[in-house]
PDB file of C-alpha atoms in Angstrom:
ATOM      1  CA  MET A 159      74.696 111.548  92.704  1.00 71.00           C
ATOM      2  CA  GLU A 160      77.252 113.818  91.021  1.00 82.00           C
ATOM      3  CA  GLU A 161      79.748 113.253  93.850  1.00 85.00           C
ATOM      4  CA  ALA A 162      79.397 109.485  93.471  1.00 80.00           C
ATOM      5  CA  GLU A 163      80.158 109.758  89.752  1.00 82.00           C
ATOM      6  CA  LYS A 164      83.267 111.856  90.460  1.00 80.00           C
ATOM      7  CA  LEU A 165      84.450 109.298  93.013  1.00 76.00           C
ATOM      8  CA  ALA A 166      83.842 106.427  90.600  1.00 74.00           C
ATOM      9  CA  GLN A 167      85.820 108.234  87.880  1.00 77.00           C
ATOM     10  CA  TYR A 168      88.721 108.805  90.309  1.00 72.00           C
ATOM     11  CA  LEU A 169      88.761 105.190  91.457  1.00 72.00           C
ATOM     12  CA  ARG A 170      88.914 103.924  87.862  1.00 78.00           C
ATOM     13  CA  LEU A 171      92.340 105.590  87.619  1.00 84.00           C
ATOM     14  CA  GLU A 172      93.601 104.314  90.977  1.00 87.00           C
ATOM     15  CA  SER A 173      94.327 100.915  92.512  1.00 90.00           C
ATOM     16  CA  LEU A 174      94.565  99.709  96.054  1.00 92.00           C
ATOM     17  CA  TRP A 175      97.991  98.178  96.665  1.00 94.00           C
ATOM     18  CA  ARG A 176      99.043  95.813  99.438  1.00 96.00           C
ATOM     19  CA  PHE A 177     102.710  95.242 100.266  1.00 94.00           C
ATOM     20  CA  GLU A 178     103.458  92.398 102.688  1.00 93.00           C
ATOM     21  CA  PHE A 179     106.881  92.380 104.344  1.00 88.00           C
ATOM     22  CA  GLU A 180     108.428  89.393 106.129  1.00 88.00           C
ATOM     23  CA  CYS A 181     111.745  89.580 107.960  1.00 85.00           C
ATOM     24  CA  VAL A 182     114.139  86.878 106.783  1.00 79.00           C
ATOM     25  CA  HIS A 183     116.854  87.617 109.331  1.00 76.00           C
ATOM     26  CA  GLU A 184     117.746  84.274 110.909  1.00 77.00           C
ATOM     27  CA  SER A 185     114.445  82.916 112.275  1.00 77.00           C
ATOM     28  CA  CYS A 186     112.719  86.257 113.021  1.00 82.00           C
ATOM     29  CA  GLY A 187     109.757  85.959 110.631  1.00 82.00           C
ATOM     30  CA  GLN A 188     108.161  89.205 111.837  1.00 85.00           C
ATOM     31  CA  ARG A 189     105.530  90.451 109.349  1.00 89.00           C
ATOM     32  CA  HIS A 190     103.850  93.738 108.590  1.00 88.00           C
ATOM     33  CA  THR A 191     101.576  94.989 105.827  1.00 93.00           C
ATOM     34  CA  ILE A 192     101.224  98.400 104.180  1.00 92.00           C
ATOM     35  CA  TYR A 193      98.167  99.416 102.173  1.00 94.00           C
ATOM     36  CA  THR A 194      98.226 102.409  99.832  1.00 93.00           C
ATOM     37  CA  ILE A 195      96.457 103.870  96.810  1.00 90.00           C
ATOM     38  CA  GLY A 196      98.442 104.449  93.660  1.00 89.00           C
ATOM     39  CA  LYS A 197      97.931 105.041  89.964  1.00 88.00           C
ATOM     40  CA  ARG A 198      96.660 101.954  88.196  1.00 87.00           C
ATOM     41  CA  ASP A 199      99.532 101.996  85.685  1.00 89.00           C
ATOM     42  CA  ILE A 200     102.408 102.708  88.128  1.00 92.00           C
ATOM     43  CA  ASP A 201     105.262 100.235  88.284  1.00 94.00           C
ATOM     44  CA  ALA A 202     105.112  98.301  91.568  1.00 93.00           C
ATOM     45  CA  LEU A 203     108.820  98.837  92.210  1.00 92.00           C
ATOM     46  CA  ASP A 204     108.481 102.631  91.821  1.00 93.00           C
ATOM     47  CA  LEU A 205     105.595 102.652  94.285  1.00 93.00           C
ATOM     48  CA  LEU A 206     107.510 100.448  96.714  1.00 90.00           C
ATOM     49  CA  ASN A 207     110.556 102.744  96.577  1.00 89.00           C
ATOM     50  CA  ALA A 208     108.335 105.756  97.343  1.00 91.00           C
ATOM     51  CA  ILE A 209     106.805 103.904 100.291  1.00 89.00           C
ATOM     52  CA  LEU A 210     110.184 102.884 101.684  1.00 85.00           C
ATOM     53  CA  HIS A 211     111.342 106.532 101.641  1.00 88.00           C
ATOM     54  CA  ILE A 212     108.359 107.518 103.761  1.00 90.00           C
ATOM     55  CA  VAL A 213     107.737 104.513 106.037  1.00 84.00           C
ATOM     56  CA  PRO A 214     110.744 103.257 108.028  1.00 76.00           C
ATOM     57  CA  PRO A 215     111.150  99.537 108.649  1.00 71.00           C
ATOM     58  CA  PRO A 216     109.281  98.441 111.788  1.00 71.00           C
ATOM     59  CA  HIS A 217     112.351  96.874 113.353  1.00 69.00           C
ATOM     60  CA  TRP A 218     116.097  96.452 112.877  1.00 69.00           C
ATOM     61  CA  HIS A 219     118.426  93.679 113.923  1.00 67.00           C
ATOM     62  CA  VAL A 220     121.611  94.803 115.653  1.00 68.00           C
ATOM     63  CA  ASP A 221     124.835  93.673 114.008  1.00 63.00           C
ATOM     64  CA  LYS A 222     126.562  91.502 116.619  1.00 66.00           C
ATOM     65  CA  GLY A 223     130.050  92.527 115.527  1.00 62.00           C
ATOM     66  CA  PHE A 224     129.664  96.301 115.630  1.00 62.00           C
ATOM     67  CA  GLY A 225     126.522  96.891 117.679  1.00 55.00           C
ATOM     68  CA  MET A 226     125.035  98.970 114.887  1.00 55.00           C
ATOM     69  CA  PRO A 227     121.749  98.408 113.060  1.00 54.00           C
ATOM     70  CA  SER A 228     122.178  96.363 109.939  1.00 58.00           C
ATOM     71  CA  PHE A 229     120.061  96.793 106.841  1.00 58.00           C
ATOM     72  CA  PRO A 230     116.708  95.068 107.109  1.00 62.00           C
ATOM     73  CA  SER A 231     116.459  91.705 105.361  1.00 71.00           C
ATOM     74  CA  GLN A 232     112.946  91.183 104.149  1.00 78.00           C
ATOM     75  CA  LYS A 233     110.870  89.333 101.635  1.00 84.00           C
ATOM     76  CA  ILE A 234     108.273  91.549  99.983  1.00 87.00           C
ATOM     77  CA  GLN A 235     105.110  90.562  98.126  1.00 91.00           C
ATOM     78  CA  GLU A 236     102.829  93.029  96.409  1.00 92.00           C
ATOM     79  CA  GLN A 237      99.248  92.755  95.234  1.00 94.00           C
ATOM     80  CA  ARG A 238      97.156  95.233  93.296  1.00 93.00           C
ATOM     81  CA  PHE A 239      93.372  95.495  93.655  1.00 91.00           C
ATOM     82  CA  ASP A 240      91.582  97.381  90.884  1.00 86.00           C
ATOM     83  CA  TYR A 241      88.220  99.027  91.341  1.00 76.00           C
ATOM     84  CA  ASP A 242      85.872  97.581  88.694  1.00 68.00           C
ATOM     85  CA  PHE A 243      82.558  99.316  88.120  1.00 53.00           C
TER      86      PHE A 243
END
């Protein structure tokens, strides 16, 4: 019972976050989703920047002129899920 109370206390301070990415390069439309746990009061942009430093984009489009990867073009939506007890 004590372990359950400790877990509940921890979860009251944390939120489950979902970031949905959609490629907007031409007509690609490829999607991927990342789930993570973060502090309830963290700014979504700060959390997203931390994620993007750790998790590389799932794909790149090659620049037709130079044959080098271009920066990923993506639309990002975030959603926060709080644990309510």
